[in-house]
Every structure is written in structure tokens, then in C-alpha cells.
Amino acid sequence: MRAIPISEALASEIDAMQEEALELIRTLCAIPAPSRHEEERAIFVKNWFKQHGMHAEIDAAKNVLCPMGLEDHEEVVVVMAHMDTVFPDREPMPFKEEAGRMYCPGVGDDTANLAGMMLLARYFHEHGTPRCGVLFVGDACEEGLGNLDGCRAIMKAFGSRVKTFLSLDGDVKSVCAHAVGSYRYKITAQTKGGHSFADFGQRSAIEVLCRLTCALYNQNLPQNGDSITTYNVGVISGGTSVNTIAQEAEMLYEFRSDDSVCLETMEEQMRKILDENAAQDTRIHAQLLGERPCGKAGAGIAQIELENACSQAIERYVGRRPDRSVGSTDCNMPLSMGIPSACFGMYVGEGEHTREEWIEMSSLQSGMKAAASVLSNWLM
């Protein structure tokens, strides 16, 4: 496998479809798609594929599947771009264009890549000849507590047939082929509470969580070789009023690592901290909300060739050598199964996971050519 120079016809087609690509991004941005609520965007994506002569369906996990050559080949390459955004908004988010940029929460992650994938899928449907089965997927539940459920469903259905996995996510700055795993918990504290004056001295659930947070932030991070491990308390909520000793409060806590041994150690340390802060007048409960596996497919030839092909394609068409990175993406699932996998995006931008996110409109042109170069290994 390699970065295949794309034909002049394909390069010209990508140049010609840029205004269509931008209009598709505008349309997709106007369709809210928080994790687990991607239905409207999924319907649009499915109908778009069908309007352009392709077979498309929505599975039980709300993924949009657009297969090519699956009936003729046993081996399958999965090409995936997620439809959901990290934001909970159920109404269209603010969108503007200014000085060659598009601004909108989620415009890059992963709306621009989804639009680019859809247009490339159409080109290869019309002009390509699949060398193996290729499954284009607009997947659900990639972000946050979506817990990669969309990708999990794909791997469960096709896992034994998948020979390669490509996630179109993020920007063109890096190629990710090493998965950062995570555990996400909701930790709840319950106490008797009471009146802030009459019952002063009673334990407060908020105070309990504050002590827990301090203990979690003072823990020693495990190390295994060159592993990287992190933790975060992202949300704290609870209580009744300013003059009430809180009876109940909760917080969202996660820890991440690119090493499975370190993840296990963090789990043990969290349980120990919870036990140490338990008291007769306090109940503490930890509920697992999400789990993502970590790891990498190893140093096999297929994995190395895939990573190199992605890097070479970006260098050829974008004009920069991408970094090799670790991250939490849809690739976590296939990488944990030992399936050659890589992730890169098709745009230049900033502000991912913030409401100030933007992309350079002109960058999609070269990014799509880089993606087309990699896809040509399986479709031309």
C-alpha cells in the first residue's frame, strides 16, 4: 500500500466540486447532531447518497452505511467520518463566513470531513472499481459519552471481514494510529444535609466531592515505558440553595491513557480514593458511563504501510509533513482488535471542541486530494 498519485481527472473533479463541498458543509452545520441525537443528520446523509445513485441505509446504531463491492469481496475496508458533534445543542448553532473561513461549532470536527467523504464516495461510485469491499460510514456516537457506540456496532457486524480501517477525523496536521483509552464515571455523593444555620456541622455532599477532587488530583500517575496518562473532573453539580447543606451532588470524572496497564492502575487508585473518603454519614457511588479501549495494531507491515501512505499523501497534496499522534477516535475500536487503522482529516482549522471553531475553506481542496490518494488503493 502506498500514497497513489491521483489522476488529472480526479484532481480536476475535486477542484470542480469545492463550491459543492462548501455548500454541503453549510447544510450539514444547520442540522443539529449531538451524540445520540444524530437522527436528522443521518436521514439527510442517507438521502444524499441515494439521490446520487448509491445504496445507503441507517442501521440500529444510527450509522449511515454506503457499501461498495461488499457482495463481491470478503475483505472489507471501512472508511468512516462521524456525524455527531461534541455540543449538546438541539437547535442550529451560529454559523458565519469571514475572511476565507467558516466559523461554527463542529464545522471541522467532523462536519467538513463528513462532507468530503460523501463527495469522494460519490466520485468512486461513478468512476472507481473496488479492489475489495469498501464500506463508507457516517457514524454516530463518536463524541464524548457517545462511547464510540456507532463504531462498535460496525466492528461487531463486520469485524471478522475488516482488513483496514480509515477514520477521517480532525485536521491535516497529524496522522493518528495509537489509541488513547479512557474510563468515564459519574461519581455521586449523598449525605443527610440540612439547614445551613440550624444544622451547621452536618456533612455536605458538595464538600465530599471537593475532598474527592483534591484526592484525585493529588494521585501519582502510573508510568509504563513512554506511556501518557491523564485525569480530569469536567463537571460538578448538585445542591439545593445557598442556605441548604447539600444532600446530593455529582461530578463527571475521566482518566485516559495510551497504555492498558496504566488504565487498570488508575481504576484501582480511583477505587482506593473512594473507599478512603467513605464515612458512616456519607454514601459515594461511582457509575461507569463510558469506556474506550487503548492500544495500537503493532508494527506489522500492513499497519506501517497504512500510516506511511496517509503521511505521504498529506505531504504530497497539502505540502506539510504530518505529525504522528496518539488520540481518542473511532480507530480505538479496530486498533484494540489488532486491525491496521489510521486517522487523519482533510482541513486546516483551529478551535476543535470550542464554540469558536473554524476551518479555512480553501484547505478542503488539498485535503480531499490527500484522502483520495489513500482511497485509490482500494477503489481504483
Tab-separated table of C-alpha atoms in Angstrom:
chain	number	residue	atom	x	y	z
A	1	MET	CA	0.000	0.000	0.000
A	2	ARG	CA	1.196	3.497	-0.811
A	3	ALA	CA	0.154	7.075	-1.461
A	4	ILE	CA	-1.036	6.752	-5.047
A	5	PRO	CA	-0.731	9.870	-7.220
A	6	ILE	CA	-4.287	10.699	-8.212
A	7	SER	CA	-5.202	11.109	-11.864
A	8	GLU	CA	-5.591	14.502	-13.506
A	9	ALA	CA	-9.276	13.693	-13.974
A	10	LEU	CA	-9.774	13.068	-10.251
A	11	ALA	CA	-7.767	16.147	-9.278
A	12	SER	CA	-9.847	18.273	-11.646
A	13	GLU	CA	-13.061	16.778	-10.298
A	14	ILE	CA	-12.048	17.617	-6.725
A	15	ASP	CA	-11.215	21.179	-7.817
A	16	ALA	CA	-14.588	21.469	-9.521
A	17	MET	CA	-16.589	20.201	-6.558
A	18	GLN	CA	-15.234	22.674	-3.998
A	19	GLU	CA	-18.227	25.019	-4.019
A	20	GLU	CA	-20.470	21.969	-3.721
A	21	ALA	CA	-18.358	20.800	-0.780
A	22	LEU	CA	-18.723	24.156	0.981
A	23	GLU	CA	-22.472	24.193	0.387
A	24	LEU	CA	-22.716	20.665	1.785
A	25	ILE	CA	-20.840	21.796	4.913
A	26	ARG	CA	-23.252	24.717	5.280
A	27	THR	CA	-26.219	22.374	5.016
A	28	LEU	CA	-24.814	19.836	7.468
A	29	CYS	CA	-23.907	22.522	10.012
A	30	ALA	CA	-27.558	23.612	10.024
A	31	ILE	CA	-28.664	20.112	11.105
A	32	PRO	CA	-28.045	19.619	14.864
A	33	ALA	CA	-26.378	16.300	15.676
A	34	PRO	CA	-25.324	15.923	19.322
A	35	SER	CA	-24.177	12.413	20.253
A	36	ARG	CA	-27.136	10.011	20.476
A	37	HIS	CA	-29.347	12.524	18.660
A	38	GLU	CA	-27.967	12.313	15.126
A	39	GLU	CA	-31.255	11.174	13.537
A	40	GLU	CA	-31.881	14.248	11.372
A	41	ARG	CA	-28.343	14.392	10.050
A	42	ALA	CA	-28.341	10.642	9.427
A	43	ILE	CA	-31.531	10.917	7.365
A	44	PHE	CA	-30.022	13.739	5.319
A	45	VAL	CA	-26.788	11.803	4.673
A	46	LYS	CA	-28.665	8.634	3.697
A	47	ASN	CA	-30.956	10.530	1.321
A	48	TRP	CA	-27.987	12.381	-0.210
A	49	PHE	CA	-26.264	9.090	-1.032
A	50	LYS	CA	-29.443	7.668	-2.527
A	51	GLN	CA	-30.112	10.791	-4.570
A	52	HIS	CA	-26.712	10.263	-6.169
A	53	GLY	CA	-27.426	6.674	-7.127
A	54	MET	CA	-25.753	4.865	-4.227
A	55	HIS	CA	-27.170	2.300	-1.882
A	56	ALA	CA	-27.436	3.639	1.661
A	57	GLU	CA	-29.151	2.563	4.847
A	58	ILE	CA	-29.312	3.514	8.516
A	59	ASP	CA	-28.538	0.725	10.978
A	60	ALA	CA	-29.830	0.258	14.525
A	61	ALA	CA	-26.931	2.334	15.898
A	62	LYS	CA	-27.936	5.321	13.674
A	63	ASN	CA	-24.920	4.872	11.397
A	64	VAL	CA	-25.350	5.591	7.693
A	65	LEU	CA	-23.834	2.772	5.642
A	66	CYS	CA	-22.877	3.190	1.984
A	67	PRO	CA	-21.293	-0.083	0.758
A	68	MET	CA	-19.314	-0.675	-2.419
A	69	GLY	CA	-18.364	-4.156	-3.590
A	70	LEU	CA	-19.245	-5.922	-0.337
A	71	GLU	CA	-21.111	-8.662	-2.205
A	72	ASP	CA	-18.157	-9.353	-4.485
A	73	HIS	CA	-15.351	-9.362	-1.911
A	74	GLU	CA	-14.927	-10.945	1.503
A	75	GLU	CA	-12.392	-8.429	2.810
A	76	VAL	CA	-13.708	-5.008	3.784
A	77	VAL	CA	-12.071	-1.612	4.207
A	78	VAL	CA	-14.064	0.700	6.475
A	79	VAL	CA	-13.866	4.445	5.732
A	80	MET	CA	-15.582	6.455	8.450
A	81	ALA	CA	-16.408	10.071	9.323
A	82	HIS	CA	-18.584	10.754	12.340
A	83	MET	CA	-21.835	12.707	12.087
A	84	ASP	CA	-22.169	13.814	15.718
A	85	THR	CA	-20.762	16.944	17.316
A	86	VAL	CA	-19.436	17.336	20.848
A	87	PHE	CA	-22.008	20.049	21.595
A	88	PRO	CA	-25.415	19.240	23.157
A	89	ASP	CA	-27.338	21.892	21.187
A	90	ARG	CA	-30.570	20.654	19.610
A	91	GLU	CA	-31.009	23.860	17.587
A	92	PRO	CA	-28.774	25.047	14.717
A	93	MET	CA	-25.608	26.677	16.065
A	94	PRO	CA	-24.296	30.098	14.957
A	95	PHE	CA	-22.604	29.952	11.560
A	96	LYS	CA	-20.674	32.652	9.726
A	97	GLU	CA	-18.148	33.055	6.913
A	98	GLU	CA	-15.454	35.659	7.142
A	99	ALA	CA	-12.065	36.224	5.507
A	100	GLY	CA	-11.979	32.810	3.844
A	101	ARG	CA	-13.043	30.923	6.954
A	102	MET	CA	-16.153	29.126	8.117
A	103	TYR	CA	-16.990	29.525	11.799
A	104	CYS	CA	-19.370	27.132	13.559
A	105	PRO	CA	-19.127	24.701	16.489
A	106	GLY	CA	-18.355	21.333	14.914
A	107	VAL	CA	-17.640	22.749	11.447
A	108	GLY	CA	-14.338	20.902	11.302
A	109	ASP	CA	-14.864	18.111	13.817
A	110	ASP	CA	-16.245	16.377	11.979
A	111	THR	CA	-18.617	18.088	9.554
A	112	ALA	CA	-16.019	19.093	6.947
A	113	ASN	CA	-14.598	15.571	6.864
A	114	LEU	CA	-18.076	14.072	6.576
A	115	ALA	CA	-18.840	16.310	3.587
A	116	GLY	CA	-15.505	15.481	1.963
A	117	MET	CA	-16.046	11.755	2.462
A	118	MET	CA	-19.536	11.923	0.945
A	119	LEU	CA	-18.257	13.646	-2.202
A	120	LEU	CA	-15.317	11.264	-2.588
A	121	ALA	CA	-17.643	8.282	-2.134
A	122	ARG	CA	-19.786	9.624	-4.979
A	123	TYR	CA	-16.763	10.017	-7.258
A	124	PHE	CA	-15.542	6.475	-6.627
A	125	HIS	CA	-19.069	5.130	-7.055
A	126	GLU	CA	-19.196	6.724	-10.504
A	127	HIS	CA	-15.602	6.110	-11.608
A	128	GLY	CA	-13.949	3.522	-9.381
A	129	THR	CA	-13.611	-0.258	-9.417
A	130	PRO	CA	-13.422	-1.664	-5.872
A	131	ARG	CA	-10.468	-3.989	-5.353
A	132	CYS	CA	-12.088	-5.155	-2.119
A	133	GLY	CA	-15.261	-4.382	-0.253
A	134	VAL	CA	-15.335	-0.742	0.851
A	135	LEU	CA	-17.832	0.475	3.437
A	136	PHE	CA	-18.278	4.238	3.727
A	137	VAL	CA	-19.857	5.098	7.083
A	138	GLY	CA	-21.252	8.280	8.535
A	139	ASP	CA	-21.137	7.049	12.092
A	140	ALA	CA	-22.959	8.061	15.253
A	141	CYS	CA	-21.830	8.452	18.863
A	142	GLU	CA	-18.133	9.179	18.387
A	143	GLU	CA	-18.013	12.186	20.686
A	144	GLY	CA	-17.982	12.250	24.492
A	145	LEU	CA	-20.386	9.856	26.162
A	146	GLY	CA	-21.427	8.506	22.795
A	147	ASN	CA	-18.780	5.977	23.787
A	148	LEU	CA	-17.916	5.041	20.167
A	149	ASP	CA	-21.173	3.076	20.019
A	150	GLY	CA	-21.549	3.671	16.289
A	151	CYS	CA	-18.116	2.265	15.524
A	152	ARG	CA	-18.673	-0.588	17.987
A	153	ALA	CA	-21.752	-1.606	16.009
A	154	ILE	CA	-19.824	-1.574	12.716
A	155	MET	CA	-16.988	-3.659	14.128
A	156	LYS	CA	-19.436	-6.128	15.636
A	157	ALA	CA	-21.211	-6.536	12.311
A	158	PHE	CA	-18.147	-6.581	10.030
A	159	GLY	CA	-15.179	-7.116	12.364
A	160	SER	CA	-14.155	-10.533	11.049
A	161	ARG	CA	-14.062	-9.141	7.492
A	162	VAL	CA	-12.378	-5.781	8.150
A	163	LYS	CA	-8.791	-5.750	6.893
A	164	THR	CA	-8.154	-1.988	7.150
A	165	PHE	CA	-9.849	0.936	8.880
A	166	LEU	CA	-9.561	4.622	7.976
A	167	SER	CA	-11.142	7.353	10.086
A	168	LEU	CA	-11.477	10.796	8.522
A	169	ASP	CA	-11.449	12.962	11.625
A	170	GLY	CA	-9.576	16.007	12.886
A	171	ASP	CA	-7.353	18.127	10.652
A	172	VAL	CA	-4.406	17.544	8.330
A	173	LYS	CA	-1.738	18.261	10.945
A	174	SER	CA	-1.311	14.691	12.114
A	175	VAL	CA	-1.885	11.010	11.457
A	176	CYS	CA	-3.183	9.159	14.497
A	177	ALA	CA	-2.560	5.424	14.749
A	178	HIS	CA	-2.185	4.927	18.509
A	179	ALA	CA	-5.331	4.898	20.601
A	180	VAL	CA	-5.798	6.693	23.911
A	181	GLY	CA	-8.253	4.734	26.039
A	182	SER	CA	-10.484	6.180	28.717
A	183	TYR	CA	-12.923	5.474	31.509
A	184	ARG	CA	-15.707	7.978	32.247
A	185	TYR	CA	-17.546	7.944	35.585
A	186	LYS	CA	-20.372	9.775	37.273
A	187	ILE	CA	-19.478	9.923	40.967
A	188	THR	CA	-22.387	10.726	43.291
A	189	ALA	CA	-22.157	11.723	46.967
A	190	GLN	CA	-25.203	11.623	49.270
A	191	THR	CA	-25.434	12.944	52.841
A	192	LYS	CA	-28.136	13.860	55.344
A	193	GLY	CA	-27.738	17.584	54.635
A	194	GLY	CA	-29.922	20.168	56.353
A	195	HIS	CA	-30.331	23.867	57.096
A	196	SER	CA	-27.166	25.920	56.708
A	197	PHE	CA	-27.609	27.502	60.178
A	198	ALA	CA	-29.720	25.123	62.251
A	199	ASP	CA	-27.849	22.024	61.059
A	200	PHE	CA	-24.414	23.547	60.711
A	201	GLY	CA	-21.786	20.848	61.057
A	202	GLN	CA	-23.689	18.222	59.079
A	203	ARG	CA	-21.652	16.826	56.212
A	204	SER	CA	-22.280	18.387	52.805
A	205	ALA	CA	-22.302	16.302	49.625
A	206	ILE	CA	-20.543	19.171	47.838
A	207	GLU	CA	-17.768	19.190	50.431
A	208	VAL	CA	-17.392	15.429	49.973
A	209	LEU	CA	-16.897	15.863	46.235
A	210	CYS	CA	-14.430	18.689	46.815
A	211	ARG	CA	-12.326	16.393	49.003
A	212	LEU	CA	-12.581	13.635	46.411
A	213	THR	CA	-11.476	16.009	43.667
A	214	CYS	CA	-8.452	17.119	45.675
A	215	ALA	CA	-7.522	13.492	46.358
A	216	LEU	CA	-7.896	12.527	42.692
A	217	TYR	CA	-5.779	15.488	41.616
A	218	ASN	CA	-3.040	14.561	44.099
A	219	GLN	CA	-2.694	10.942	42.968
A	220	ASN	CA	0.520	9.699	41.389
A	221	LEU	CA	0.249	8.968	37.702
A	222	PRO	CA	1.344	5.476	36.644
A	223	GLN	CA	4.091	5.114	34.069
A	224	ASN	CA	4.778	2.209	31.748
A	225	GLY	CA	7.636	2.952	29.367
A	226	ASP	CA	6.797	6.162	27.489
A	227	SER	CA	3.079	5.996	28.282
A	228	ILE	CA	0.952	9.108	28.829
A	229	THR	CA	-1.830	9.110	31.452
A	230	THR	CA	-4.181	11.953	32.419
A	231	TYR	CA	-7.267	12.627	34.551
A	232	ASN	CA	-9.963	15.288	34.700
A	233	VAL	CA	-13.030	16.313	36.687
A	234	GLY	CA	-15.058	18.021	33.993
A	235	VAL	CA	-18.424	18.796	35.629
A	236	ILE	CA	-19.635	19.228	39.228
A	237	SER	CA	-23.296	19.828	40.036
A	238	GLY	CA	-25.702	19.495	42.947
A	239	GLY	CA	-27.123	21.163	45.999
A	240	THR	CA	-30.469	22.905	46.558
A	241	SER	CA	-29.933	26.518	47.600
A	242	VAL	CA	-27.465	28.900	49.187
A	243	ASN	CA	-28.880	28.197	52.666
A	244	THR	CA	-29.055	24.409	52.346
A	245	ILE	CA	-26.367	21.897	53.244
A	246	ALA	CA	-26.272	19.820	50.070
A	247	GLN	CA	-27.759	16.337	50.368
A	248	GLU	CA	-26.595	15.195	46.936
A	249	ALA	CA	-24.003	16.240	44.398
A	250	GLU	CA	-22.345	14.578	41.436
A	251	MET	CA	-19.340	15.013	39.229
A	252	LEU	CA	-18.082	13.630	35.930
A	253	TYR	CA	-14.592	12.187	36.123
A	254	GLU	CA	-12.447	10.569	33.477
A	255	PHE	CA	-8.964	9.156	33.218
A	256	ARG	CA	-7.121	8.399	29.997
A	257	SER	CA	-4.021	6.531	28.940
A	258	ASP	CA	-2.417	5.080	25.849
A	259	ASP	CA	-1.413	2.042	27.939
A	260	SER	CA	-3.832	-0.611	29.238
A	261	VAL	CA	-1.751	-1.358	32.350
A	262	CYS	CA	-1.901	2.310	33.332
A	263	LEU	CA	-5.657	2.362	32.809
A	264	GLU	CA	-6.014	-0.565	35.196
A	265	THR	CA	-3.816	1.191	37.760
A	266	MET	CA	-5.913	4.365	37.524
A	267	GLU	CA	-9.044	2.314	38.097
A	268	GLU	CA	-7.514	0.755	41.226
A	269	GLN	CA	-6.379	4.146	42.525
A	270	MET	CA	-9.820	5.681	41.990
A	271	ARG	CA	-11.489	2.854	43.920
A	272	LYS	CA	-8.987	3.251	46.752
A	273	ILE	CA	-9.612	7.017	46.950
A	274	LEU	CA	-13.369	6.474	47.051
A	275	ASP	CA	-13.002	3.919	49.856
A	276	GLU	CA	-10.713	6.215	51.846
A	277	ASN	CA	-13.267	9.036	51.673
A	278	ALA	CA	-16.255	6.917	52.648
A	279	ALA	CA	-17.857	7.714	56.010
A	280	GLN	CA	-20.757	6.477	58.102
A	281	ASP	CA	-22.861	9.518	57.201
A	282	THR	CA	-21.888	9.559	53.512
A	283	ARG	CA	-22.738	7.384	50.531
A	284	ILE	CA	-20.457	7.516	47.495
A	285	HIS	CA	-21.370	5.753	44.260
A	286	ALA	CA	-19.370	5.533	41.021
A	287	GLN	CA	-21.276	4.731	37.817
A	288	LEU	CA	-19.323	3.824	34.684
A	289	LEU	CA	-20.657	5.944	31.807
A	290	GLY	CA	-18.203	5.052	29.088
A	291	GLU	CA	-15.122	3.031	28.280
A	292	ARG	CA	-12.814	3.311	25.297
A	293	PRO	CA	-10.051	0.768	24.652
A	294	CYS	CA	-6.470	1.829	24.049
A	295	GLY	CA	-3.577	0.329	22.135
A	296	LYS	CA	-2.152	0.089	18.659
A	297	ALA	CA	-2.170	-2.531	15.943
A	298	GLY	CA	1.560	-3.076	16.312
A	299	ALA	CA	4.438	-2.858	13.901
A	300	GLY	CA	3.080	-5.180	11.219
A	301	ILE	CA	3.727	-4.377	7.572
A	302	ALA	CA	0.076	-3.521	6.855
A	303	GLN	CA	-0.073	-1.007	9.718
A	304	ILE	CA	3.223	0.641	8.790
A	305	GLU	CA	2.202	0.877	5.131
A	306	LEU	CA	-1.138	2.457	6.036
A	307	GLU	CA	0.461	5.082	8.276
A	308	ASN	CA	3.106	5.845	5.668
A	309	ALA	CA	0.528	6.118	2.884
A	310	CYS	CA	-1.510	8.621	4.909
A	311	SER	CA	1.566	10.698	5.770
A	312	GLN	CA	2.902	10.653	2.210
A	313	ALA	CA	-0.472	11.666	0.779
A	314	ILE	CA	-0.722	14.656	3.118
A	315	GLU	CA	2.856	15.676	2.357
A	316	ARG	CA	2.277	15.399	-1.396
A	317	TYR	CA	-1.033	17.279	-1.625
A	318	VAL	CA	-1.093	19.509	1.458
A	319	GLY	CA	2.592	20.364	1.414
A	320	ARG	CA	3.420	19.543	5.007
A	321	ARG	CA	4.768	16.515	6.827
A	322	PRO	CA	2.136	15.493	9.399
A	323	ASP	CA	2.975	14.550	12.960
A	324	ARG	CA	2.352	11.031	14.239
A	325	SER	CA	-0.023	11.385	17.156
A	326	VAL	CA	-1.966	9.477	19.773
A	327	GLY	CA	-5.650	10.203	20.251
A	328	SER	CA	-9.140	9.012	21.055
A	329	THR	CA	-11.013	8.393	17.796
A	330	ASP	CA	-13.122	5.762	16.087
A	331	CYS	CA	-9.815	3.982	15.433
A	332	ASN	CA	-9.741	2.947	19.101
A	333	MET	CA	-12.036	0.021	18.356
A	334	PRO	CA	-10.188	-1.579	15.405
A	335	LEU	CA	-6.759	-0.791	16.877
A	336	SER	CA	-7.709	-2.641	20.062
A	337	MET	CA	-8.610	-5.610	17.816
A	338	GLY	CA	-5.226	-5.530	16.046
A	339	ILE	CA	-6.699	-4.253	12.763
A	340	PRO	CA	-4.489	-1.829	10.777
A	341	SER	CA	-6.041	1.599	11.341
A	342	ALA	CA	-5.250	5.275	10.948
A	343	CYS	CA	-6.977	8.621	11.303
A	344	PHE	CA	-6.441	11.999	9.646
A	345	GLY	CA	-8.566	14.915	8.486
A	346	MET	CA	-8.989	16.985	5.336
A	347	TYR	CA	-8.953	20.590	6.520
A	348	VAL	CA	-6.864	23.277	8.199
A	349	GLY	CA	-8.520	24.924	11.174
A	350	GLU	CA	-8.490	25.625	14.888
A	351	GLY	CA	-10.756	25.601	17.928
A	352	GLU	CA	-11.870	21.979	17.849
A	353	HIS	CA	-14.346	21.302	20.691
A	354	THR	CA	-14.876	25.024	21.274
A	355	ARG	CA	-17.645	27.323	20.083
A	356	GLU	CA	-15.044	29.398	18.240
A	357	GLU	CA	-14.096	26.540	15.889
A	358	TRP	CA	-13.202	27.476	12.313
A	359	ILE	CA	-11.826	25.993	9.113
A	360	GLU	CA	-10.056	27.520	6.129
A	361	MET	CA	-12.434	26.995	3.228
A	362	SER	CA	-9.657	26.593	0.667
A	363	SER	CA	-7.930	23.839	2.668
A	364	LEU	CA	-10.532	21.183	1.882
A	365	GLN	CA	-9.387	21.070	-1.726
A	366	SER	CA	-5.914	19.720	-0.953
A	367	GLY	CA	-7.153	17.649	1.987
A	368	MET	CA	-9.641	15.818	-0.233
A	369	LYS	CA	-6.865	15.064	-2.715
A	370	ALA	CA	-4.784	13.531	0.076
A	371	ALA	CA	-7.726	11.371	1.168
A	372	ALA	CA	-8.423	10.393	-2.440
A	373	SER	CA	-4.803	9.278	-2.793
A	374	VAL	CA	-5.213	6.836	0.094
A	375	LEU	CA	-8.658	5.660	-1.041
A	376	SER	CA	-7.301	4.924	-4.521
A	377	ASN	CA	-5.510	1.890	-3.069
A	378	TRP	CA	-8.885	0.186	-2.720
A	379	LEU	CA	-11.142	1.856	-5.287
A	380	MET	CA	-9.129	2.426	-8.487
